[in-house]
mmCIF file of C-alpha atoms and ligand atoms in Angstrom:
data_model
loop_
_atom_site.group_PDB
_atom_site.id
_atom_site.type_symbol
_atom_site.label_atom_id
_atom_site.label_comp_id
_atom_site.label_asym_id
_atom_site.label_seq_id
_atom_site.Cartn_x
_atom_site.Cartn_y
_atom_site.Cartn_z
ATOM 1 C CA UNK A 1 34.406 -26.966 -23.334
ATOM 2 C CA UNK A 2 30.245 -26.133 -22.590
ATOM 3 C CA UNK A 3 30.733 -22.975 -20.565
ATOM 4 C CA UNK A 4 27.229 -23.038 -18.173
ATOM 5 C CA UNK A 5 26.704 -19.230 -18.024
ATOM 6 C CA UNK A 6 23.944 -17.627 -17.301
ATOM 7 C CA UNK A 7 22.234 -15.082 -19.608
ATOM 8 C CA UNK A 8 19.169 -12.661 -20.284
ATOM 9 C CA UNK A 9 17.769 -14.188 -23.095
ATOM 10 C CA UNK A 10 15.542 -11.046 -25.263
ATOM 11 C CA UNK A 11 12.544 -13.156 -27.112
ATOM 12 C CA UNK A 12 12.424 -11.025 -30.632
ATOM 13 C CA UNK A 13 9.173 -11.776 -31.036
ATOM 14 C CA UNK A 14 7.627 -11.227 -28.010
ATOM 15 C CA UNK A 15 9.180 -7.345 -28.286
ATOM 16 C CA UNK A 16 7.748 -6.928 -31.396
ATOM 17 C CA UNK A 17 4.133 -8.260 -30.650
ATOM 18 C CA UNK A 18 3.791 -6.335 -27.657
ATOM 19 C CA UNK A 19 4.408 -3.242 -29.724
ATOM 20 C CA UNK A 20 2.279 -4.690 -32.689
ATOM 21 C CA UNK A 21 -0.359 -5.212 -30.065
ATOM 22 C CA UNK A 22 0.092 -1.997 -28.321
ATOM 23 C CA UNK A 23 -0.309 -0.246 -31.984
ATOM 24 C CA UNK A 24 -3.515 -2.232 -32.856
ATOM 25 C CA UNK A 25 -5.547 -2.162 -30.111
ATOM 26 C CA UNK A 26 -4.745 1.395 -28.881
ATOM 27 C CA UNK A 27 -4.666 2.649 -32.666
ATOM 28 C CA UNK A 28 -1.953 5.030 -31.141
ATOM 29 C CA UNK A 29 1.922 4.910 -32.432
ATOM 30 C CA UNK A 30 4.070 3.411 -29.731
ATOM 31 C CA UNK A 31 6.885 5.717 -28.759
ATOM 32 C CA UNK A 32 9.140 2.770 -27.149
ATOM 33 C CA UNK A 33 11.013 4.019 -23.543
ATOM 34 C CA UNK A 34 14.325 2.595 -23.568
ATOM 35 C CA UNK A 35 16.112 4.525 -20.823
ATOM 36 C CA UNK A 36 17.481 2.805 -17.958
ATOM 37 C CA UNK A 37 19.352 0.451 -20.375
ATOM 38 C CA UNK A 38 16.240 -0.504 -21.905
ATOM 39 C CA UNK A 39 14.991 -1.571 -18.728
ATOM 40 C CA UNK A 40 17.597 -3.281 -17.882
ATOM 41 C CA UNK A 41 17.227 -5.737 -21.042
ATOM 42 C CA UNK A 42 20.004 -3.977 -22.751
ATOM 43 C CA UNK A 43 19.253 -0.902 -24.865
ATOM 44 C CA UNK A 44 21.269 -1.981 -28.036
ATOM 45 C CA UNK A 45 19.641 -5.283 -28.451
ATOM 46 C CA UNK A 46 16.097 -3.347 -27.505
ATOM 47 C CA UNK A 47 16.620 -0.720 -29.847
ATOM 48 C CA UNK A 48 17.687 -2.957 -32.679
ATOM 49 C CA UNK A 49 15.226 -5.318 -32.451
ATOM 50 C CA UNK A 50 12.702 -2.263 -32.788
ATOM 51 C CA UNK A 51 14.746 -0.829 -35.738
ATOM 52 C CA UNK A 52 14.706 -3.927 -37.578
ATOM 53 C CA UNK A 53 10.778 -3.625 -37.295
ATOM 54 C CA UNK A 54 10.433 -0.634 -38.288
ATOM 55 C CA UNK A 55 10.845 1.656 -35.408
ATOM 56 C CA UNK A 56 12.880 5.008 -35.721
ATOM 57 C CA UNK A 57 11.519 6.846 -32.599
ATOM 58 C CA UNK A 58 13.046 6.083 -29.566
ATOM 59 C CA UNK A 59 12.363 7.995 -26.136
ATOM 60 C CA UNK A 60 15.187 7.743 -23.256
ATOM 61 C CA UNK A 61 15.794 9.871 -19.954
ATOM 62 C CA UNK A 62 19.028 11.424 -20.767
ATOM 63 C CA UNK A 63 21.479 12.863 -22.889
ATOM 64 C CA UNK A 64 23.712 9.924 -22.347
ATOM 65 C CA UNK A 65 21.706 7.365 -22.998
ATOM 66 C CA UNK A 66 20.656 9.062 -26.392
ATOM 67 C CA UNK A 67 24.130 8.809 -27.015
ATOM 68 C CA UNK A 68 24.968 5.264 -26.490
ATOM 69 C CA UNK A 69 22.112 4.665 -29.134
ATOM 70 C CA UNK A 70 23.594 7.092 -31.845
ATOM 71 C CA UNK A 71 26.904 4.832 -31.058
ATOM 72 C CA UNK A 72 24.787 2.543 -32.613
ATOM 73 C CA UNK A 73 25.110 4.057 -36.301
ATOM 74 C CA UNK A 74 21.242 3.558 -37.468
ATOM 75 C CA UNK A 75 20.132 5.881 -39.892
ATOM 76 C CA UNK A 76 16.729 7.856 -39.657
ATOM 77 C CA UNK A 77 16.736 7.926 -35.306
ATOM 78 C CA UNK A 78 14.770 10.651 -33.934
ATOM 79 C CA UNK A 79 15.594 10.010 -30.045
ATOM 80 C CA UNK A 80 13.379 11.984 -27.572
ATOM 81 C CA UNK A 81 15.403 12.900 -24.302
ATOM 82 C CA UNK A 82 13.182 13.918 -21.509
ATOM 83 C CA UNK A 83 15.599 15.445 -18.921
ATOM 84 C CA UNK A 84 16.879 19.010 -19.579
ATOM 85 C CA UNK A 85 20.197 19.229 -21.201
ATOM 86 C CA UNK A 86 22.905 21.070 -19.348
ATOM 87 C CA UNK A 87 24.536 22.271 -22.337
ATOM 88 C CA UNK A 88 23.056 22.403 -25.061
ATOM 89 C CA UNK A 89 26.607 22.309 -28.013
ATOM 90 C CA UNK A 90 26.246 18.867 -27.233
ATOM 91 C CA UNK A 91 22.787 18.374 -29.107
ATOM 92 C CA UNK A 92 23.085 21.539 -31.412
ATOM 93 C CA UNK A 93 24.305 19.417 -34.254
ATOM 94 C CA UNK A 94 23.022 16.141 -33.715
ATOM 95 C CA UNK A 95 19.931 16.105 -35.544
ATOM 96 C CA UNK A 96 18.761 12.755 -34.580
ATOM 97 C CA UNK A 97 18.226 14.192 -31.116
ATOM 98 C CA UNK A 98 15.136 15.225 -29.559
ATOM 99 C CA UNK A 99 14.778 17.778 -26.634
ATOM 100 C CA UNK A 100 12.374 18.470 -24.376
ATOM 101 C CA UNK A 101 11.684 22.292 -23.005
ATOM 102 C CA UNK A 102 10.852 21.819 -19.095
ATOM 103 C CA UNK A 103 10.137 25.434 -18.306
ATOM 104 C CA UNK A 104 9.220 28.321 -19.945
ATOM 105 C CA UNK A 105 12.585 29.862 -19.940
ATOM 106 C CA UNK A 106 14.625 26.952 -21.133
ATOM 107 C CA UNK A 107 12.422 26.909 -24.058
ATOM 108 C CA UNK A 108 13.844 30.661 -24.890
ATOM 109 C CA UNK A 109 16.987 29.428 -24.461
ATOM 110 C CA UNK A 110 16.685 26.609 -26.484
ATOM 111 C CA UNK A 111 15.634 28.768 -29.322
ATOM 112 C CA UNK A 112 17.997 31.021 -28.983
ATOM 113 C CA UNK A 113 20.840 29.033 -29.047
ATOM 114 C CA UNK A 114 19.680 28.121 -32.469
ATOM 115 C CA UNK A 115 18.049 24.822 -32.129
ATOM 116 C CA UNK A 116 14.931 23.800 -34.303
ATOM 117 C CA UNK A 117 11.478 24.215 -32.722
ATOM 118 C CA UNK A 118 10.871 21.121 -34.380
ATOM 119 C CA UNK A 119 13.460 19.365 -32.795
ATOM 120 C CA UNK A 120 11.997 20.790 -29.630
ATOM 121 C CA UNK A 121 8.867 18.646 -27.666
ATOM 122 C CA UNK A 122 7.478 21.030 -25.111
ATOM 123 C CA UNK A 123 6.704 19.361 -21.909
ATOM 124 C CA UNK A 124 3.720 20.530 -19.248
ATOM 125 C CA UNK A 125 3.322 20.180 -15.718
ATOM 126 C CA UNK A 126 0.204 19.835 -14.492
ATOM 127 C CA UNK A 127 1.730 20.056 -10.678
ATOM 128 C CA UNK A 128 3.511 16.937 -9.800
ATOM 129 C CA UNK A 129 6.409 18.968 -9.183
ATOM 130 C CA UNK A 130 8.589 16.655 -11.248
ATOM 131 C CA UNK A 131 9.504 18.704 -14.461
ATOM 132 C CA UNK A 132 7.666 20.586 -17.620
ATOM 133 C CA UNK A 133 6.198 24.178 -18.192
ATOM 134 C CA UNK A 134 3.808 25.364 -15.615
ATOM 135 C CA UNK A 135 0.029 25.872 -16.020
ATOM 136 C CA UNK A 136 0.842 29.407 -14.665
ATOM 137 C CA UNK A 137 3.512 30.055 -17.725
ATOM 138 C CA UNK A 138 1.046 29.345 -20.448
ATOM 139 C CA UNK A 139 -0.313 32.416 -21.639
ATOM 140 C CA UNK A 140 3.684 33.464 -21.651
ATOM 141 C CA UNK A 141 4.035 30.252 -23.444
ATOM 142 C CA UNK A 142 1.584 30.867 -26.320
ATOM 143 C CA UNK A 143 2.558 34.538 -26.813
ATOM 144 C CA UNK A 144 5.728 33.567 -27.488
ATOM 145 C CA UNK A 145 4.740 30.891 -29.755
ATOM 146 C CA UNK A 146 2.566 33.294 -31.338
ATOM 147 C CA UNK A 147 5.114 36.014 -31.556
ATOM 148 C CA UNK A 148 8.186 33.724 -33.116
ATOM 149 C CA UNK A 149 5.136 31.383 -35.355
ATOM 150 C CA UNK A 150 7.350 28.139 -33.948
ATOM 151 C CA UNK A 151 6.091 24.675 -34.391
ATOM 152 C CA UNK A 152 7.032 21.646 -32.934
ATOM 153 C CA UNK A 153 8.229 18.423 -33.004
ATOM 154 C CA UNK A 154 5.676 17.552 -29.986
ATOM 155 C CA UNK A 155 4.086 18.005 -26.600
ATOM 156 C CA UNK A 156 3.780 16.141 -23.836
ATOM 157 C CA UNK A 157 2.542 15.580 -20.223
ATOM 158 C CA UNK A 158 2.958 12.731 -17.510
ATOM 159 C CA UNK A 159 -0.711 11.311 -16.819
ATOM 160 C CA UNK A 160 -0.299 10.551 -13.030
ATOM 161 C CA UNK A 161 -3.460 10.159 -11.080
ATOM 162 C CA UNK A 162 -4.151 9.042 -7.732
ATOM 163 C CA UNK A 163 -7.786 8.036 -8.971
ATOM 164 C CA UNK A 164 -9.745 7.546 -12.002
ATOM 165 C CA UNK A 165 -11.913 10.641 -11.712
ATOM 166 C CA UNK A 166 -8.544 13.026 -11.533
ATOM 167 C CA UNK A 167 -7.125 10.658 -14.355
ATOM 168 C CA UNK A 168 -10.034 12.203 -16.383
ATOM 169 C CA UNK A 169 -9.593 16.009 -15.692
ATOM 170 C CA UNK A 170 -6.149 15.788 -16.301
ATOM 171 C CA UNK A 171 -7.347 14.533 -19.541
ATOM 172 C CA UNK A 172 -9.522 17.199 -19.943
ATOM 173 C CA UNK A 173 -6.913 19.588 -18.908
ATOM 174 C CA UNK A 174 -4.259 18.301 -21.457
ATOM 175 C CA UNK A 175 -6.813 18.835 -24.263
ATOM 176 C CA UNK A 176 -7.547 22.406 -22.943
ATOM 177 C CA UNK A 177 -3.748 23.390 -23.554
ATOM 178 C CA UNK A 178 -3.805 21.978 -27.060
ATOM 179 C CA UNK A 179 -6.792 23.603 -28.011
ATOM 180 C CA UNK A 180 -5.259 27.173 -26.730
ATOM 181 C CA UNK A 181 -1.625 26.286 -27.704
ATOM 182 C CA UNK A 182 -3.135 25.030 -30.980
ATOM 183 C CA UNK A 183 -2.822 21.425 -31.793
ATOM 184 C CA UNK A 184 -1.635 21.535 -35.540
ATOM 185 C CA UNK A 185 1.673 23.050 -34.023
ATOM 186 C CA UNK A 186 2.905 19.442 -32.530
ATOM 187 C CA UNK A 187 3.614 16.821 -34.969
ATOM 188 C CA UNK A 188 3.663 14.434 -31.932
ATOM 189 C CA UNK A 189 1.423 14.656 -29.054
ATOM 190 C CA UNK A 190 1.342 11.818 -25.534
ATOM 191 C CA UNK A 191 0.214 12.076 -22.527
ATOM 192 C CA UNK A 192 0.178 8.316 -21.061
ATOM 193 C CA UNK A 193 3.061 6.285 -19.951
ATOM 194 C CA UNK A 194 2.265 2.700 -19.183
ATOM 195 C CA UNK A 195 -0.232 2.291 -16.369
ATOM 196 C CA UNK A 196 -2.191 6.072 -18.377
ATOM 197 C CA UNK A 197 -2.527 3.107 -21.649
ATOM 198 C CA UNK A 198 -4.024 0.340 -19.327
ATOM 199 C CA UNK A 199 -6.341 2.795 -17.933
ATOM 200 C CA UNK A 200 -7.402 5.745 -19.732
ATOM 201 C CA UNK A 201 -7.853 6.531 -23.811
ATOM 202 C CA UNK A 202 -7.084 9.525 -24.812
ATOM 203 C CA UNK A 203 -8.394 10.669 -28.171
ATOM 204 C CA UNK A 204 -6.023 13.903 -29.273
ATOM 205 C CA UNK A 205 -2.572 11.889 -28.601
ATOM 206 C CA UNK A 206 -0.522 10.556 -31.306
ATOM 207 C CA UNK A 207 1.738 8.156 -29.727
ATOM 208 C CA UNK A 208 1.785 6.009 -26.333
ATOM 209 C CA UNK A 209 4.971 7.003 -24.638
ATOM 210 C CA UNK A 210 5.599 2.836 -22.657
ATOM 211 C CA UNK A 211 8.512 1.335 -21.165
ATOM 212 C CA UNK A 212 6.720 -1.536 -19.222
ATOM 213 C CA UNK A 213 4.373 -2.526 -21.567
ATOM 214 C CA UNK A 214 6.483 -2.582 -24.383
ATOM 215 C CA UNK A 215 8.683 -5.843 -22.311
ATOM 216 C CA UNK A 216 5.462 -7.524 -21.181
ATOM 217 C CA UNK A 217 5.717 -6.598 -17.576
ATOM 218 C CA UNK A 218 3.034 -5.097 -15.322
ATOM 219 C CA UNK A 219 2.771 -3.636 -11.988
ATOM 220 C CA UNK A 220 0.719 -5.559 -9.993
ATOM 221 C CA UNK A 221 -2.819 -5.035 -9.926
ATOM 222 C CA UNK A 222 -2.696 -4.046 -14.157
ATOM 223 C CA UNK A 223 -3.331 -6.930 -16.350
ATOM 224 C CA UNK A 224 -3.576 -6.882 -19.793
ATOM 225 C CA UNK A 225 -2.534 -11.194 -20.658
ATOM 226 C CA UNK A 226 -2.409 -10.261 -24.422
ATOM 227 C CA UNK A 227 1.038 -8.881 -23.664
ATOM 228 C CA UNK A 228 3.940 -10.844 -23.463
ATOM 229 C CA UNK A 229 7.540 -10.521 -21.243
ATOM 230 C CA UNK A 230 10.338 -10.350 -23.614
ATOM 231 C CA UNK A 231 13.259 -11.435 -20.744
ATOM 232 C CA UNK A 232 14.241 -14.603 -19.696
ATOM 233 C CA UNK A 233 16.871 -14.913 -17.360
ATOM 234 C CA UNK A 234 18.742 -18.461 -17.886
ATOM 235 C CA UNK A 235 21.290 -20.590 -17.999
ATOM 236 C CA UNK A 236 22.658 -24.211 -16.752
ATOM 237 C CA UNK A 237 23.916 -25.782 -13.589
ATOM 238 C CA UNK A 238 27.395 -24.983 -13.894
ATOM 239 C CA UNK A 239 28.166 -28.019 -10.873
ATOM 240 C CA UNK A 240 26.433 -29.895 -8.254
ATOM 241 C CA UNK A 241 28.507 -30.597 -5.153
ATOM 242 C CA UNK A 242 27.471 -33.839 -2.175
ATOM 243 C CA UNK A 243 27.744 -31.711 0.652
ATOM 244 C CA UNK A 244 26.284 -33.711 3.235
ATOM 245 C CA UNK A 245 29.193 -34.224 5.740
ATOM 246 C CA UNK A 246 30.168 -30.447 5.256
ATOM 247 C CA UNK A 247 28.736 -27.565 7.983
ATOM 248 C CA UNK A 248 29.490 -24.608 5.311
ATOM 249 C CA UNK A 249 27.788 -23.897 1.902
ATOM 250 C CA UNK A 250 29.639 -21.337 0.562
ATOM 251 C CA UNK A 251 30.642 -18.469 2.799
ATOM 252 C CA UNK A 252 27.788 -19.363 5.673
ATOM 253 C CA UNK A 253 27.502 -22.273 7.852
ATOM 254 C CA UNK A 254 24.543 -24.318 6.978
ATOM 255 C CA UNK A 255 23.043 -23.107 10.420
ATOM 256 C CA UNK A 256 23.585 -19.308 9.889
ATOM 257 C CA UNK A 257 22.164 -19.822 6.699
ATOM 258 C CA UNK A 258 18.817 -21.660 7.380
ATOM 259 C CA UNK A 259 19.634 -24.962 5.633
ATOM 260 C CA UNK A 260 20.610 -27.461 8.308
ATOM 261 C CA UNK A 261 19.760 -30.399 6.135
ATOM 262 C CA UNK A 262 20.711 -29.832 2.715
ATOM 263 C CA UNK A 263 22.422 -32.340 0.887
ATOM 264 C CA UNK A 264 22.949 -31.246 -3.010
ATOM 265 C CA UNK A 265 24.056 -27.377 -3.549
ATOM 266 C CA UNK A 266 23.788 -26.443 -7.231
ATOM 267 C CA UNK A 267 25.602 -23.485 -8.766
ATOM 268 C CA UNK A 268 25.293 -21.317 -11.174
ATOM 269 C CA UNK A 269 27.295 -17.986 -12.440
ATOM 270 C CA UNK A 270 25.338 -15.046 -11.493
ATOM 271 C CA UNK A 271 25.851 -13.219 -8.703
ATOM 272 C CA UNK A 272 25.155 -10.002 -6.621
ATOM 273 C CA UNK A 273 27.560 -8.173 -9.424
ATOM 274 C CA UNK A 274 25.308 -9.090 -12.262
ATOM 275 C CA UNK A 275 22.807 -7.254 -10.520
ATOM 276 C CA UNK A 276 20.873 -10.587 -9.108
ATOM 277 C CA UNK A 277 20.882 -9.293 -5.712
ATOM 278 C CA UNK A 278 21.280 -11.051 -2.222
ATOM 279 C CA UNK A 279 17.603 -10.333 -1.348
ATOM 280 C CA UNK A 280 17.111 -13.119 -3.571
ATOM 281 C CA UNK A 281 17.778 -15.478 -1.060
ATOM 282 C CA UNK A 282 15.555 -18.101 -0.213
ATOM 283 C CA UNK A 283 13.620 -17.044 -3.047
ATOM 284 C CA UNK A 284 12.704 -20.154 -5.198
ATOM 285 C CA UNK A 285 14.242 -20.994 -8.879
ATOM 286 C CA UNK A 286 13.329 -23.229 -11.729
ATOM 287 C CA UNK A 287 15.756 -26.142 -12.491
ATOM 288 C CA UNK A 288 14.123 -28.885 -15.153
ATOM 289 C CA UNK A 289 10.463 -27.170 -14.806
ATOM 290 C CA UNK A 290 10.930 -27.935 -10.719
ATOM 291 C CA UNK A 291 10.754 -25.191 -7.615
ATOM 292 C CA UNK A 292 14.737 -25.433 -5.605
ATOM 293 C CA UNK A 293 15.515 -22.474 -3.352
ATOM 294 C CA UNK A 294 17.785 -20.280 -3.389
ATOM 295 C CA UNK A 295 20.660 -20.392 -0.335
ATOM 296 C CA UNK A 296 23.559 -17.886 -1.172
ATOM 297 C CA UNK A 297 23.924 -15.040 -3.884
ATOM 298 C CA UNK A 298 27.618 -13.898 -3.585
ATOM 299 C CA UNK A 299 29.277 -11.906 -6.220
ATOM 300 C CA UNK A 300 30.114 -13.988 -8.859
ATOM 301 C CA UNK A 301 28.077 -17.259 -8.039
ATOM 302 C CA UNK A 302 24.428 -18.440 -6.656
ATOM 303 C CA UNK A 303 24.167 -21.595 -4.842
ATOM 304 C CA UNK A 304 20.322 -23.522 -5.057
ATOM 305 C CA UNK A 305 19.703 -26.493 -2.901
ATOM 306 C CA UNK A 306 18.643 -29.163 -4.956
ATOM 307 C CA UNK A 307 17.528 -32.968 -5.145
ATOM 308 C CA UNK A 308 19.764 -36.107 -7.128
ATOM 309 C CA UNK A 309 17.938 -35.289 -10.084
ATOM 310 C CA UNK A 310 19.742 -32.339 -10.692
ATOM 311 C CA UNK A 311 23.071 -32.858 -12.720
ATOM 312 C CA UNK A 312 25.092 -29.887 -14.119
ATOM 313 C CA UNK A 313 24.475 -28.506 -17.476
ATOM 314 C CA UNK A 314 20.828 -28.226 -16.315
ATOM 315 C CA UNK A 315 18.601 -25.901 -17.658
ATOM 316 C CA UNK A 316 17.768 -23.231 -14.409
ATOM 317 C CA UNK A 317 15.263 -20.058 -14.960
ATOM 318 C CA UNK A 318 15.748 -17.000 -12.286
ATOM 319 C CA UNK A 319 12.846 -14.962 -11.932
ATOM 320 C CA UNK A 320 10.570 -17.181 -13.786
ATOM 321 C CA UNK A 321 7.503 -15.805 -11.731
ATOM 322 C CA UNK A 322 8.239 -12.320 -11.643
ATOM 323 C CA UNK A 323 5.761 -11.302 -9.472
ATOM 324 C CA UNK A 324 6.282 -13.002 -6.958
ATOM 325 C CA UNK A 325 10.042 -12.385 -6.832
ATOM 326 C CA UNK A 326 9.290 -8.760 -6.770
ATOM 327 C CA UNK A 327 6.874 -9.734 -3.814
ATOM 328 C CA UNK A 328 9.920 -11.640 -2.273
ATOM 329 C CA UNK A 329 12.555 -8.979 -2.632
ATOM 330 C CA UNK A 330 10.155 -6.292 -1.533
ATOM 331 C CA UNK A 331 11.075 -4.293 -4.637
ATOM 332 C CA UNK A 332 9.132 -3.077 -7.591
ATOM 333 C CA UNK A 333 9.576 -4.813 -11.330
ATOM 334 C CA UNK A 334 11.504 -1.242 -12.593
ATOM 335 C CA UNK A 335 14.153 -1.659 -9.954
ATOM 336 C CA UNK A 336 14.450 -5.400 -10.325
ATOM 337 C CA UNK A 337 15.353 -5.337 -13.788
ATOM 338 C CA UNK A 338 17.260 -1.871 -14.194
ATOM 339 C CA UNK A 339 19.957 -3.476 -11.831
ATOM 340 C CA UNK A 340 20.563 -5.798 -13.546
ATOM 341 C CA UNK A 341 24.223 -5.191 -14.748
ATOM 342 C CA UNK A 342 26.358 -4.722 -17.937
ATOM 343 C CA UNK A 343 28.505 -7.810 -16.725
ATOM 344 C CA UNK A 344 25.573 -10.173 -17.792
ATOM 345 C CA UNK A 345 25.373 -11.441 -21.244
ATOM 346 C CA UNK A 346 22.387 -10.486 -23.122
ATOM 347 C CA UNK A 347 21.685 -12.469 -26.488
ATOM 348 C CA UNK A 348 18.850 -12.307 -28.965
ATOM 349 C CA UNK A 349 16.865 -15.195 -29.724
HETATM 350 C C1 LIG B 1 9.988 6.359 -17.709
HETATM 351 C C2 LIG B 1 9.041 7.241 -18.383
HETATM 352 C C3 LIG B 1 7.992 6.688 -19.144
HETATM 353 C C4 LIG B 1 7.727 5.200 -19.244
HETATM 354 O O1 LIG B 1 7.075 4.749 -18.100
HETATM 355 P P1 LIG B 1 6.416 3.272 -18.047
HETATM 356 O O2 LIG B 1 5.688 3.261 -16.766
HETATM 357 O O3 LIG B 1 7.559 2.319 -18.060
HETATM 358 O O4 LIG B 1 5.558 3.137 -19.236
HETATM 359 C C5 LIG B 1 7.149 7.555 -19.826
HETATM 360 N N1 LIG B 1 7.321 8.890 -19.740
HETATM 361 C C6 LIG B 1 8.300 9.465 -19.008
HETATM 362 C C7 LIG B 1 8.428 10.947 -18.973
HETATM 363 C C8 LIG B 1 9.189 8.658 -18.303
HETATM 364 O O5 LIG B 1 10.150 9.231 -17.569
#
């Protein structure tokens, strides 16, 4: 029996030339983002695609997410967390593990407790009230470093800038604190995240610290075409029902819904609790390189109207113009694709 599911298909090689391009053209180390369940892609496959290449530094949001990846049982990891940890026996012995110091005082407390500076990557602020030492602390800071002689695994910033010209003094800024803090300290320094790589260099930094990039997907209004997207989310027509003489398609009636006329509803297994969400909705979807649109997204199922060419076992493509399904569903590309639930199959090709 063909069963016509629908899957997130990860393209290998598109992963690994977007970090191969990333690497070459920036002539920065990539420090690959996969928090948020890589994205949504699904952080095991991510993260051993990247280990098969080569990669051993991963960077994720929280403690257990960094977990899930040790699961894994790859040797060599060194796995950045950027949130503070709450308690920090839970890292203490894993030496794979990464932490960042987000203010001045967890960074004593951090060292007290006994954990390696150079498992420690001290993190600045430079005001955006999100998390990392403040400018204010730094004298503190580098007495203490001073004091104690600690180096460090790293040092890092977030580059956010409402312009280009405050892009820049940030810039300037960042290099300021190395110079004072003293920049053979950090083994690793980075300061950009995806949208900082497509539009600033930054000589002193080590690494590029990407999510987006690293999957081929840009905000809109970046574009860089030498990158490619690494999803694809596919499957076939699991049926194809005549439903001309009927008044309901699925749970609506064909008025309530918008499709008075339709004559051929397709389906496919994905639904609302795959994380393909009802927004979708008169969206549009591929089925044999052709433009159908969506009717219904319930929980388990999505219903297409569709033509007499269609038969099941079909090949259909959701999202196969990302931006404008993000322009559709009002969202942005980060929260279209980390919804996209542990129900769906992922598989490697
Ligand atoms: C999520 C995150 C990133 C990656 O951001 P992209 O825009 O996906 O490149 C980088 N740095 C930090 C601290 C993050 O939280």
């Amino acid at each position: 029996m063909v069963i016509n599911s629908m899957k997130l298909y990860l393209k290998r090689e598109n992963l690994i030339h977007n970090m191969e391009y990333l690497r070459k053209s920036k002539g920065k180390e990539v420090l690959p983002v996969v928090k948020a369940n890589a994205y949504g892609h699904g952080v095991e496959e991510i993260v051993q695609i990247l280990y098969d290449n080569g990669q051993r530094e991963f960077a994720v949001a929280r403690y257990v997410e960094a977990e899930r990846i040790l699961k894994m049982g790859l040797k060599d990891l060194k796995i950045l967390i950027f949130e503070s940890i709450g308690d920090l026996s839970l890292v203490k012995d894993k030496e794979e593990l990464e932490i960042s110091a987000n203010t001045y005082e967890e960074l004593e407390k951090i060292i007290d407790f006994g954990v390696d500076s150079k498992r420690v990557q001290i993190k600045i602020d430079f005001g955006f009230g999100r998390n990392g030492i403040l400018i204010r602390d730094l004298q503190r800071l580098k007495e203490y470093i001073d004091k104690k002689q600690l180096n460090f695994r790293g040092i890092y910033s977030h580059l956010f800038a409402v312009n280009y010209e405050e892009g820049l003094e940030y810039i300037g800024k960042f290099h300021e604190i190395l110079r004072y803090l003293g920049k053979e300290r950090f083994q690793m320094i980075h300061l950009q995240n995806s949208a900082g790589v497509l539009n600033f260099d930054c000589e002193d930094v080590t690494h590029l610290r990407v999510g987006m990039l690293i999957y081929g997907l840009q905000e809109v209004g970046f574009y860089d075409e030498n990158l490619k997207q690494v999803f694809s989310l596919e499957g076939r027509v699991a049926g194809v029902r005549d439903i001309s003489e009927n008044r309901y398609i699925a749970y609506g009636t064909k008025e309530e819904l918008g499709f008075l006329s339709t004559k051929y509803i397709a389906k496919i297994k994905i639904g609302y609790a795959d994380g393909f969400l009802k927004i979708n909705e008169k969206s549009n979807c591929l089925i044999n390189n052709k433009e159908f649109p969506i009717v219904i997204v319930s929980m388990d199922n999505t219903f297409i109207e569709v033509d007499t060419s269609v038969k099941e076992g079909d090949r259909v493509v959701l999202y196969h113009d990302i931006s404008k399904s993000v322009a559709h569903n009002g969202m942005n590309i980060y929260e279209m694709l980390t919804l996209l639930s542990p129900r769906l199959e992922r598989e490697i090709i």
